[in-house]
Amino acid sequence: MLKPGVLDPQGEAICHSLDAIGFDDVTSVRQGKVIELDVAEGTTRERVRDMCDTLLVNSIIETYTIDME
Amino acid sequence: MLKPGVLDPQGEAICHSLDAIGFDDVTSVRQGKVIELDVAEGTTRERVRDMCDTLLVNSIIETYTIDME
């Protein structure tokens, strides 16, 4: 997700569109990404964190969480 | 998320990029969206489902789940 305070024009556009078609009970919208990785057996959370920090996440404007299943 | 079988060029690009920088333990990547809505008290899951079906989700190519907190 974008960090709080970072402008999210897509989220705002969605919010306006919802309002325009009658969903006026939505007060704000933020849009983010999900990246689902299939990884080899034994891949550690540390390794996935490394992928996030190296390539997947722009840590200047984005936050992330890792869920492993 | 995109339905299984729907091409995901963004996910593929991420997979290739990870591989190119040495993360060769990733076998496939799918990219999807998170939309975080702040809604008024008392907004039901049915109402949110209605937003998804009307505007937020392209049900031809996408699936979705709703988490309410």
GROMACS .gro file of N, CA and C in nm:
model
  414
    1MET      N    1   0.085  -0.119   0.000
    1MET     CA    2   0.000   0.000   0.000
    1MET      C    3   0.088   0.124   0.000
    2LEU      N    4   0.032   0.234  -0.054
    2LEU     CA    5   0.102   0.361  -0.045
    2LEU      C    6   0.106   0.406   0.100
    3LYS      N    7   0.215   0.470   0.139
    3LYS     CA    8   0.225   0.521   0.275
    3LYS      C    9   0.120   0.629   0.298
    4PRO      N   10   0.076   0.644   0.423
    4PRO     CA   11  -0.016   0.753   0.453
    4PRO      C   12   0.050   0.884   0.415
    5GLY      N   13  -0.025   0.972   0.353
    5GLY     CA   14   0.030   1.101   0.313
    5GLY      C   15   0.074   1.104   0.168
    6VAL      N   16   0.097   0.986   0.108
    6VAL     CA   17   0.132   0.983  -0.034
    6VAL      C   18   0.001   0.990  -0.114
    7LEU      N   19  -0.005   1.083  -0.207
    7LEU     CA   20  -0.127   1.100  -0.287
    7LEU      C   21  -0.160   0.974  -0.365
    8ASP      N   22  -0.288   0.941  -0.371
    8ASP     CA   23  -0.333   0.820  -0.440
    8ASP      C   24  -0.446   0.859  -0.536
    9PRO      N   25  -0.410   0.910  -0.655
    9PRO     CA   26  -0.512   0.957  -0.750
    9PRO      C   27  -0.608   0.845  -0.793
   10GLN      N   28  -0.557   0.722  -0.805
   10GLN     CA   29  -0.644   0.612  -0.844
   10GLN      C   30  -0.752   0.588  -0.738
   11GLY      N   31  -0.707   0.587  -0.613
   11GLY     CA   32  -0.801   0.569  -0.503
   11GLY      C   33  -0.905   0.680  -0.502
   12GLU      N   34  -0.861   0.803  -0.525
   12GLU     CA   35  -0.956   0.915  -0.526
   12GLU      C   36  -1.056   0.904  -0.640
   13ALA      N   37  -1.006   0.860  -0.756
   13ALA     CA   38  -1.095   0.842  -0.871
   13ALA      C   39  -1.203   0.738  -0.840
   14ILE      N   40  -1.161   0.628  -0.777
   14ILE     CA   41  -1.257   0.524  -0.740
   14ILE      C   42  -1.360   0.580  -0.643
   15CYS      N   43  -1.314   0.657  -0.546
   15CYS     CA   44  -1.403   0.715  -0.445
   15CYS      C   45  -1.507   0.805  -0.511
   16HIS      N   46  -1.463   0.889  -0.603
   16HIS     CA   47  -1.555   0.978  -0.673
   16HIS      C   48  -1.655   0.898  -0.757
   17SER      N   49  -1.605   0.794  -0.824
   17SER     CA   50  -1.693   0.714  -0.909
   17SER      C   51  -1.799   0.643  -0.826
   18LEU      N   52  -1.758   0.588  -0.711
   18LEU     CA   53  -1.855   0.521  -0.623
   18LEU      C   54  -1.962   0.621  -0.579
   19ASP      N   55  -1.917   0.739  -0.540
   19ASP     CA   56  -2.010   0.842  -0.496
   19ASP      C   57  -2.107   0.878  -0.608
   20ALA      N   58  -2.054   0.888  -0.730
   20ALA     CA   59  -2.136   0.931  -0.844
   20ALA      C   60  -2.247   0.832  -0.876
   21ILE      N   61  -2.227   0.705  -0.842
   21ILE     CA   62  -2.331   0.607  -0.873
   21ILE      C   63  -2.409   0.567  -0.748
   22GLY      N   64  -2.399   0.650  -0.644
   22GLY     CA   65  -2.489   0.632  -0.530
   22GLY      C   66  -2.428   0.569  -0.407
   23PHE      N   67  -2.303   0.525  -0.414
   23PHE     CA   68  -2.239   0.466  -0.296
   23PHE      C   69  -2.174   0.579  -0.215
   24ASP      N   70  -2.258   0.659  -0.151
   24ASP     CA   71  -2.208   0.778  -0.082
   24ASP      C   72  -2.167   0.748   0.062
   25ASP      N   73  -2.166   0.620   0.100
   25ASP     CA   74  -2.122   0.584   0.235
   25ASP      C   75  -1.973   0.549   0.239
   26VAL      N   76  -1.902   0.572   0.127
   26VAL     CA   77  -1.758   0.550   0.124
   26VAL      C   78  -1.688   0.683   0.146
   27THR      N   79  -1.606   0.691   0.251
   27THR     CA   80  -1.544   0.819   0.283
   27THR      C   81  -1.404   0.835   0.224
   28SER      N   82  -1.331   0.723   0.207
   28SER     CA   83  -1.204   0.734   0.137
   28SER      C   84  -1.162   0.598   0.083
   29VAL      N   85  -1.079   0.602  -0.020
   29VAL     CA   86  -1.034   0.480  -0.088
   29VAL      C   87  -0.884   0.488  -0.110
   30ARG      N   88  -0.814   0.379  -0.083
   30ARG     CA   89  -0.672   0.368  -0.116
   30ARG      C   90  -0.654   0.243  -0.201
   31GLN      N   91  -0.576   0.256  -0.307
   31GLN     CA   92  -0.551   0.138  -0.388
   31GLN      C   93  -0.407   0.091  -0.372
   32GLY      N   94  -0.389  -0.039  -0.362
   32GLY     CA   95  -0.256  -0.097  -0.351
   32GLY      C   96  -0.243  -0.221  -0.438
   33LYS      N   97  -0.132  -0.290  -0.422
   33LYS     CA   98  -0.103  -0.407  -0.505
   33LYS      C   99  -0.091  -0.533  -0.420
   34VAL      N  100  -0.124  -0.646  -0.480
   34VAL     CA  101  -0.090  -0.776  -0.424
   34VAL      C  102   0.002  -0.844  -0.524
   35ILE      N  103   0.111  -0.898  -0.476
   35ILE     CA  104   0.197  -0.976  -0.564
   35ILE      C  105   0.207  -1.116  -0.506
   36GLU      N  106   0.155  -1.214  -0.580
   36GLU     CA  107   0.152  -1.353  -0.534
   36GLU      C  108   0.268  -1.428  -0.598
   37LEU      N  109   0.357  -1.478  -0.515
   37LEU     CA  110   0.474  -1.549  -0.566
   37LEU      C  111   0.462  -1.698  -0.536
   38ASP      N  112   0.483  -1.781  -0.637
   38ASP     CA  113   0.503  -1.923  -0.610
   38ASP      C  114   0.652  -1.945  -0.597
   39VAL      N  115   0.694  -1.994  -0.482
   39VAL     CA  116   0.837  -2.009  -0.458
   39VAL      C  117   0.873  -2.154  -0.428
   40ALA      N  118   1.001  -2.184  -0.445
   40ALA     CA  119   1.050  -2.320  -0.420
   40ALA      C  120   1.035  -2.354  -0.271
   41GLU      N  121   1.015  -2.481  -0.243
   41GLU     CA  122   1.014  -2.531  -0.105
   41GLU      C  123   1.135  -2.478  -0.029
   42GLY      N  124   1.114  -2.436   0.089
   42GLY     CA  125   1.227  -2.396   0.173
   42GLY      C  126   1.266  -2.250   0.159
   43THR      N  127   1.196  -2.176   0.071
   43THR     CA  128   1.224  -2.033   0.060
   43THR      C  129   1.181  -1.964   0.189
   44THR      N  130   1.271  -1.890   0.248
   44THR     CA  131   1.242  -1.830   0.378
   44THR      C  132   1.175  -1.694   0.364
   45ARG      N  133   1.113  -1.651   0.472
   45ARG     CA  134   1.055  -1.517   0.479
   45ARG      C  135   1.162  -1.410   0.455
   46GLU      N  136   1.282  -1.437   0.506
   46GLU     CA  137   1.393  -1.342   0.487
   46GLU      C  138   1.423  -1.322   0.338
   47ARG      N  139   1.419  -1.434   0.266
   47ARG     CA  140   1.446  -1.432   0.122
   47ARG      C  141   1.337  -1.349   0.050
   48VAL      N  142   1.213  -1.368   0.091
   48VAL     CA  143   1.104  -1.292   0.029
   48VAL      C  144   1.116  -1.144   0.064
   49ARG      N  145   1.155  -1.117   0.188
   49ARG     CA  146   1.176  -0.978   0.229
   49ARG      C  147   1.285  -0.913   0.144
   50ASP      N  148   1.386  -0.991   0.114
   50ASP     CA  149   1.496  -0.945   0.030
   50ASP      C  150   1.445  -0.909  -0.111
   51MET      N  151   1.355  -0.994  -0.165
   51MET     CA  152   1.295  -0.965  -0.297
   51MET      C  153   1.216  -0.834  -0.292
   52CYS      N  154   1.141  -0.816  -0.184
   52CYS     CA  155   1.062  -0.693  -0.168
   52CYS      C  156   1.152  -0.572  -0.167
   53ASP      N  157   1.256  -0.578  -0.084
   53ASP     CA  158   1.342  -0.461  -0.066
   53ASP      C  159   1.425  -0.432  -0.191
   54THR      N  160   1.456  -0.537  -0.267
   54THR     CA  161   1.542  -0.520  -0.384
   54THR      C  162   1.464  -0.477  -0.507
   55LEU      N  163   1.345  -0.535  -0.526
   55LEU     CA  164   1.274  -0.513  -0.653
   55LEU      C  165   1.126  -0.479  -0.639
   56LEU      N  166   1.056  -0.547  -0.550
   56LEU     CA  167   0.910  -0.542  -0.557
   56LEU      C  168   0.848  -0.417  -0.497
   57VAL      N  169   0.915  -0.359  -0.400
   57VAL     CA  170   0.854  -0.249  -0.326
   57VAL      C  171   0.938  -0.121  -0.340
   58ASN      N  172   0.872  -0.011  -0.365
   58ASN     CA  173   0.938   0.119  -0.361
   58ASN      C  174   0.921   0.174  -0.220
   59SER      N  175   1.023   0.152  -0.138
   59SER     CA  176   1.008   0.179   0.005
   59SER      C  177   1.000   0.327   0.038
   60ILE      N  178   1.024   0.412  -0.060
   60ILE     CA  179   1.009   0.556  -0.036
   60ILE      C  180   0.860   0.592  -0.021
   61ILE      N  181   0.777   0.527  -0.102
   61ILE     CA  182   0.634   0.563  -0.099
   61ILE      C  183   0.542   0.448  -0.060
   62GLU      N  184   0.595   0.326  -0.050
   62GLU     CA  185   0.508   0.211  -0.024
   62GLU      C  186   0.544   0.137   0.105
   63THR      N  187   0.444   0.078   0.167
   63THR     CA  188   0.466  -0.017   0.276
   63THR      C  189   0.426  -0.156   0.226
   64TYR      N  190   0.470  -0.259   0.296
   64TYR     CA  191   0.428  -0.393   0.255
   64TYR      C  192   0.420  -0.487   0.373
   65THR      N  193   0.341  -0.593   0.354
   65THR     CA  194   0.339  -0.703   0.450
   65THR      C  195   0.359  -0.832   0.371
   66ILE      N  196   0.412  -0.933   0.438
   66ILE     CA  197   0.436  -1.063   0.374
   66ILE      C  198   0.348  -1.167   0.443
   67ASP      N  199   0.266  -1.237   0.365
   67ASP     CA  200   0.189  -1.351   0.416
   67ASP      C  201   0.241  -1.475   0.346
   68MET      N  202   0.282  -1.574   0.425
   68MET     CA  203   0.330  -1.698   0.362
   68MET      C  204   0.233  -1.811   0.392
   69GLU      N  205   0.199  -1.888   0.289
   69GLU     CA  206   0.103  -1.999   0.307
   69GLU      C  207   0.166  -2.132   0.270
   70MET      N  208  -0.781  -1.059  -0.777
   70MET     CA  209  -0.679  -1.125  -0.859
   70MET      C  210  -0.738  -1.163  -0.994
   71LEU      N  211  -0.648  -1.173  -1.095
   71LEU     CA  212  -0.692  -1.225  -1.224
   71LEU      C  213  -0.730  -1.372  -1.210
   72LYS      N  214  -0.833  -1.412  -1.284
   72LYS     CA  215  -0.872  -1.553  -1.279
   72LYS      C  216  -0.760  -1.641  -1.335
   73PRO      N  217  -0.753  -1.765  -1.288
   73PRO     CA  218  -0.654  -1.856  -1.345
   73PRO      C  219  -0.681  -1.868  -1.496
   74GLY      N  220  -0.577  -1.867  -1.574
   74GLY     CA  221  -0.593  -1.878  -1.719
   74GLY      C  222  -0.591  -1.744  -1.789
   75VAL      N  223  -0.617  -1.636  -1.715
   75VAL     CA  224  -0.608  -1.502  -1.774
   75VAL      C  225  -0.462  -1.459  -1.773
   76LEU      N  226  -0.412  -1.420  -1.887
   76LEU     CA  227  -0.271  -1.380  -1.899
   76LEU      C  228  -0.241  -1.262  -1.807
   77ASP      N  229  -0.124  -1.266  -1.743
   77ASP     CA  230  -0.085  -1.160  -1.651
   77ASP      C  231   0.057  -1.113  -1.687
   78PRO      N  232   0.067  -1.026  -1.788
   78PRO     CA  233   0.198  -0.982  -1.834
   78PRO      C  234   0.279  -0.912  -1.725
   79GLN      N  235   0.213  -0.838  -1.638
   79GLN     CA  236   0.285  -0.770  -1.529
   79GLN      C  237   0.351  -0.873  -1.438
   80GLY      N  238   0.273  -0.976  -1.401
   80GLY     CA  239   0.327  -1.082  -1.317
   80GLY      C  240   0.445  -1.151  -1.382
   81GLU      N  241   0.432  -1.176  -1.512
   81GLU     CA  242   0.542  -1.242  -1.584
   81GLU      C  243   0.667  -1.155  -1.587
   82ALA      N  244   0.647  -1.025  -1.608
   82ALA     CA  245   0.761  -0.932  -1.611
   82ALA      C  246   0.833  -0.933  -1.475
   83ILE      N  247   0.754  -0.934  -1.368
   83ILE     CA  248   0.814  -0.938  -1.234
   83ILE      C  249   0.893  -1.066  -1.216
   84CYS      N  250   0.836  -1.177  -1.261
   84CYS     CA  251   0.901  -1.308  -1.248
   84CYS      C  252   1.035  -1.309  -1.322
   85HIS      N  253   1.036  -1.257  -1.444
   85HIS     CA  254   1.160  -1.251  -1.522
   85HIS      C  255   1.263  -1.160  -1.454
   86SER      N  256   1.216  -1.047  -1.403
   86SER     CA  257   1.308  -0.954  -1.338
   86SER      C  258   1.370  -1.015  -1.213
   87LEU      N  259   1.287  -1.084  -1.133
   87LEU     CA  260   1.341  -1.151  -1.013
   87LEU      C  261   1.447  -1.252  -1.053
   88ASP      N  262   1.415  -1.330  -1.156
   88ASP     CA  263   1.509  -1.432  -1.203
   88ASP      C  264   1.640  -1.367  -1.248
   89ALA      N  265   1.628  -1.255  -1.319
   89ALA     CA  266   1.745  -1.188  -1.375
   89ALA      C  267   1.841  -1.136  -1.267
   90ILE      N  268   1.788  -1.108  -1.149
   90ILE     CA  269   1.877  -1.057  -1.044
   90ILE      C  270   1.907  -1.165  -0.940
   91GLY      N  271   1.881  -1.290  -0.977
   91GLY     CA  272   1.928  -1.400  -0.893
   91GLY      C  273   1.824  -1.468  -0.806
   92PHE      N  274   1.701  -1.418  -0.808
   92PHE     CA  275   1.596  -1.486  -0.731
   92PHE      C  276   1.531  -1.593  -0.818
   93ASP      N  277   1.608  -1.702  -0.840
   93ASP     CA  278   1.562  -1.804  -0.933
   93ASP      C  279   1.475  -1.910  -0.865
   94ASP      N  280   1.441  -1.886  -0.737
   94ASP     CA  281   1.353  -1.981  -0.668
   94ASP      C  282   1.205  -1.941  -0.678
   95VAL      N  283   1.177  -1.841  -0.761
   95VAL     CA  284   1.038  -1.802  -0.784
   95VAL      C  285   0.990  -1.867  -0.913
   96THR      N  286   0.883  -1.946  -0.905
   96THR     CA  287   0.839  -2.020  -1.023
   96THR      C  288   0.729  -1.947  -1.099
   97SER      N  289   0.645  -1.871  -1.030
   97SER     CA  290   0.548  -1.790  -1.102
   97SER      C  291   0.500  -1.675  -1.016
   98VAL      N  292   0.453  -1.570  -1.082
   98VAL     CA  293   0.408  -1.449  -1.013
   98VAL      C  294   0.274  -1.405  -1.072
   99ARG      N  295   0.180  -1.369  -0.985
   99ARG     CA  296   0.054  -1.309  -1.032
   99ARG      C  297   0.039  -1.176  -0.959
  100GLN      N  298  -0.001  -1.074  -1.033
  100GLN     CA  299  -0.023  -0.946  -0.967
  100GLN      C  300  -0.171  -0.912  -0.961
  101GLY      N  301  -0.214  -0.861  -0.849
  101GLY     CA  302  -0.353  -0.821  -0.833
  101GLY      C  303  -0.363  -0.688  -0.761
  102LYS      N  304  -0.486  -0.651  -0.726
  102LYS     CA  305  -0.511  -0.521  -0.663
  102LYS      C  306  -0.571  -0.538  -0.524
  103VAL      N  307  -0.543  -0.441  -0.438
  103VAL     CA  308  -0.614  -0.427  -0.312
  103VAL      C  309  -0.685  -0.293  -0.318
  104ILE      N  310  -0.810  -0.290  -0.285
  104ILE     CA  311  -0.880  -0.162  -0.274
  104ILE      C  312  -0.932  -0.150  -0.131
  105GLU      N  313  -0.880  -0.051  -0.058
  105GLU     CA  314  -0.916  -0.032   0.082
  105GLU      C  315  -1.020   0.079   0.091
  106LEU      N  316  -1.137   0.044   0.139
  106LEU     CA  317  -1.246   0.142   0.148
  106LEU      C  318  -1.270   0.179   0.294
  107ASP      N  319  -1.278   0.309   0.324
  107ASP     CA  320  -1.330   0.352   0.453
  107ASP      C  321  -1.478   0.377   0.434
  108VAL      N  322  -1.559   0.305   0.508
  108VAL     CA  323  -1.704   0.317   0.487
  108VAL      C  324  -1.773   0.362   0.616
  109ALA      N  325  -1.893   0.414   0.599
  109ALA     CA  326  -1.971   0.461   0.714
  109ALA      C  327  -2.008   0.342   0.803
  110GLU      N  328  -2.021   0.370   0.933
  110GLU     CA  329  -2.070   0.269   1.030
  110GLU      C  330  -2.196   0.203   0.976
  111GLY      N  331  -2.203   0.073   0.991
  111GLY     CA  332  -2.327   0.004   0.954
  111GLY      C  333  -2.332  -0.040   0.809
  112THR      N  334  -2.228  -0.007   0.733
  112THR     CA  335  -2.223  -0.056   0.594
  112THR      C  336  -2.207  -0.207   0.594
  113THR      N  337  -2.295  -0.276   0.525
  113THR     CA  338  -2.296  -0.422   0.528
  113THR      C  339  -2.202  -0.481   0.424
  114ARG      N  340  -2.168  -0.607   0.445
  114ARG     CA  341  -2.090  -0.682   0.347
  114ARG      C  342  -2.164  -0.688   0.213
  115GLU      N  343  -2.297  -0.700   0.220
  115GLU     CA  344  -2.378  -0.704   0.097
  115GLU      C  345  -2.359  -0.577   0.015
  116ARG      N  346  -2.356  -0.465   0.087
  116ARG     CA  347  -2.337  -0.335   0.023
  116ARG      C  348  -2.200  -0.329  -0.045
  117VAL      N  349  -2.098  -0.377   0.023
  117VAL     CA  350  -1.963  -0.377  -0.035
  117VAL      C  351  -1.957  -0.470  -0.156
  118ARG      N  352  -2.025  -0.585  -0.143
  118ARG     CA  353  -2.031  -0.677  -0.257
  118ARG      C  354  -2.095  -0.610  -0.377
  119ASP      N  355  -2.197  -0.531  -0.350
  119ASP     CA  356  -2.267  -0.457  -0.455
  119ASP      C  357  -2.171  -0.358  -0.523
  120MET      N  358  -2.086  -0.291  -0.443
  120MET     CA  359  -1.986  -0.199  -0.501
  120MET      C  360  -1.890  -0.275  -0.592
  121CYS      N  361  -1.847  -0.392  -0.545
  121CYS     CA  362  -1.754  -0.474  -0.624
  121CYS      C  363  -1.817  -0.512  -0.757
  122ASP      N  364  -1.941  -0.564  -0.749
  122ASP     CA  365  -2.005  -0.614  -0.871
  122ASP      C  366  -2.041  -0.502  -0.967
  123THR      N  367  -2.067  -0.382  -0.913
  123THR     CA  368  -2.110  -0.271  -0.997
  123THR      C  369  -1.992  -0.196  -1.058
  124LEU      N  370  -1.887  -0.176  -0.980
  124LEU     CA  371  -1.779  -0.088  -1.027
  124LEU      C  372  -1.638  -0.143  -1.009
  125LEU      N  373  -1.611  -0.204  -0.895
  125LEU     CA  374  -1.471  -0.227  -0.860
  125LEU      C  375  -1.406  -0.346  -0.929
  126VAL      N  376  -1.488  -0.446  -0.963
  126VAL     CA  377  -1.432  -0.570  -1.014
  126VAL      C  378  -1.482  -0.597  -1.156
  127ASN      N  379  -1.392  -0.636  -1.244
  127ASN     CA  380  -1.431  -0.685  -1.376
  127ASN      C  381  -1.446  -0.836  -1.366
  128SER      N  382  -1.570  -0.880  -1.345
  128SER     CA  383  -1.593  -1.020  -1.309
  128SER      C  384  -1.566  -1.116  -1.425
  129ILE      N  385  -1.545  -1.063  -1.544
  129ILE     CA  386  -1.511  -1.150  -1.657
  129ILE      C  387  -1.369  -1.206  -1.639
  130ILE      N  388  -1.280  -1.122  -1.589
  130ILE     CA  389  -1.140  -1.167  -1.578
  130ILE      C  390  -1.086  -1.169  -1.434
  131GLU      N  391  -1.162  -1.113  -1.339
  131GLU     CA  392  -1.109  -1.102  -1.203
  131GLU      C  393  -1.194  -1.175  -1.100
  132THR      N  394  -1.129  -1.223  -0.996
  132THR     CA  395  -1.200  -1.272  -0.878
  132THR      C  396  -1.173  -1.176  -0.763
  133TYR      N  397  -1.254  -1.183  -0.657
  133TYR     CA  398  -1.227  -1.095  -0.543
  133TYR      C  399  -1.272  -1.159  -0.413
  134THR      N  400  -1.212  -1.110  -0.306
  134THR     CA  401  -1.259  -1.147  -0.172
  134THR      C  402  -1.278  -1.017  -0.095
  135ILE      N  403  -1.366  -1.022   0.004
  135ILE     CA  404  -1.394  -0.904   0.088
  135ILE      C  405  -1.351  -0.936   0.230
  136ASP      N  406  -1.265  -0.851   0.287
  136ASP     CA  407  -1.229  -0.860   0.429
  136ASP      C  408  -1.280  -0.735   0.497
  137MET      N  409  -1.360  -0.752   0.601
  137MET     CA  410  -1.409  -0.634   0.673
  137MET      C  411  -1.347  -0.629   0.812
  138GLU      N  412  -1.299  -0.513   0.851
  138GLU     CA  413  -1.236  -0.497   0.983
  138GLU      C  414  -1.312  -0.394   1.065
   0.00000   0.00000   0.00000
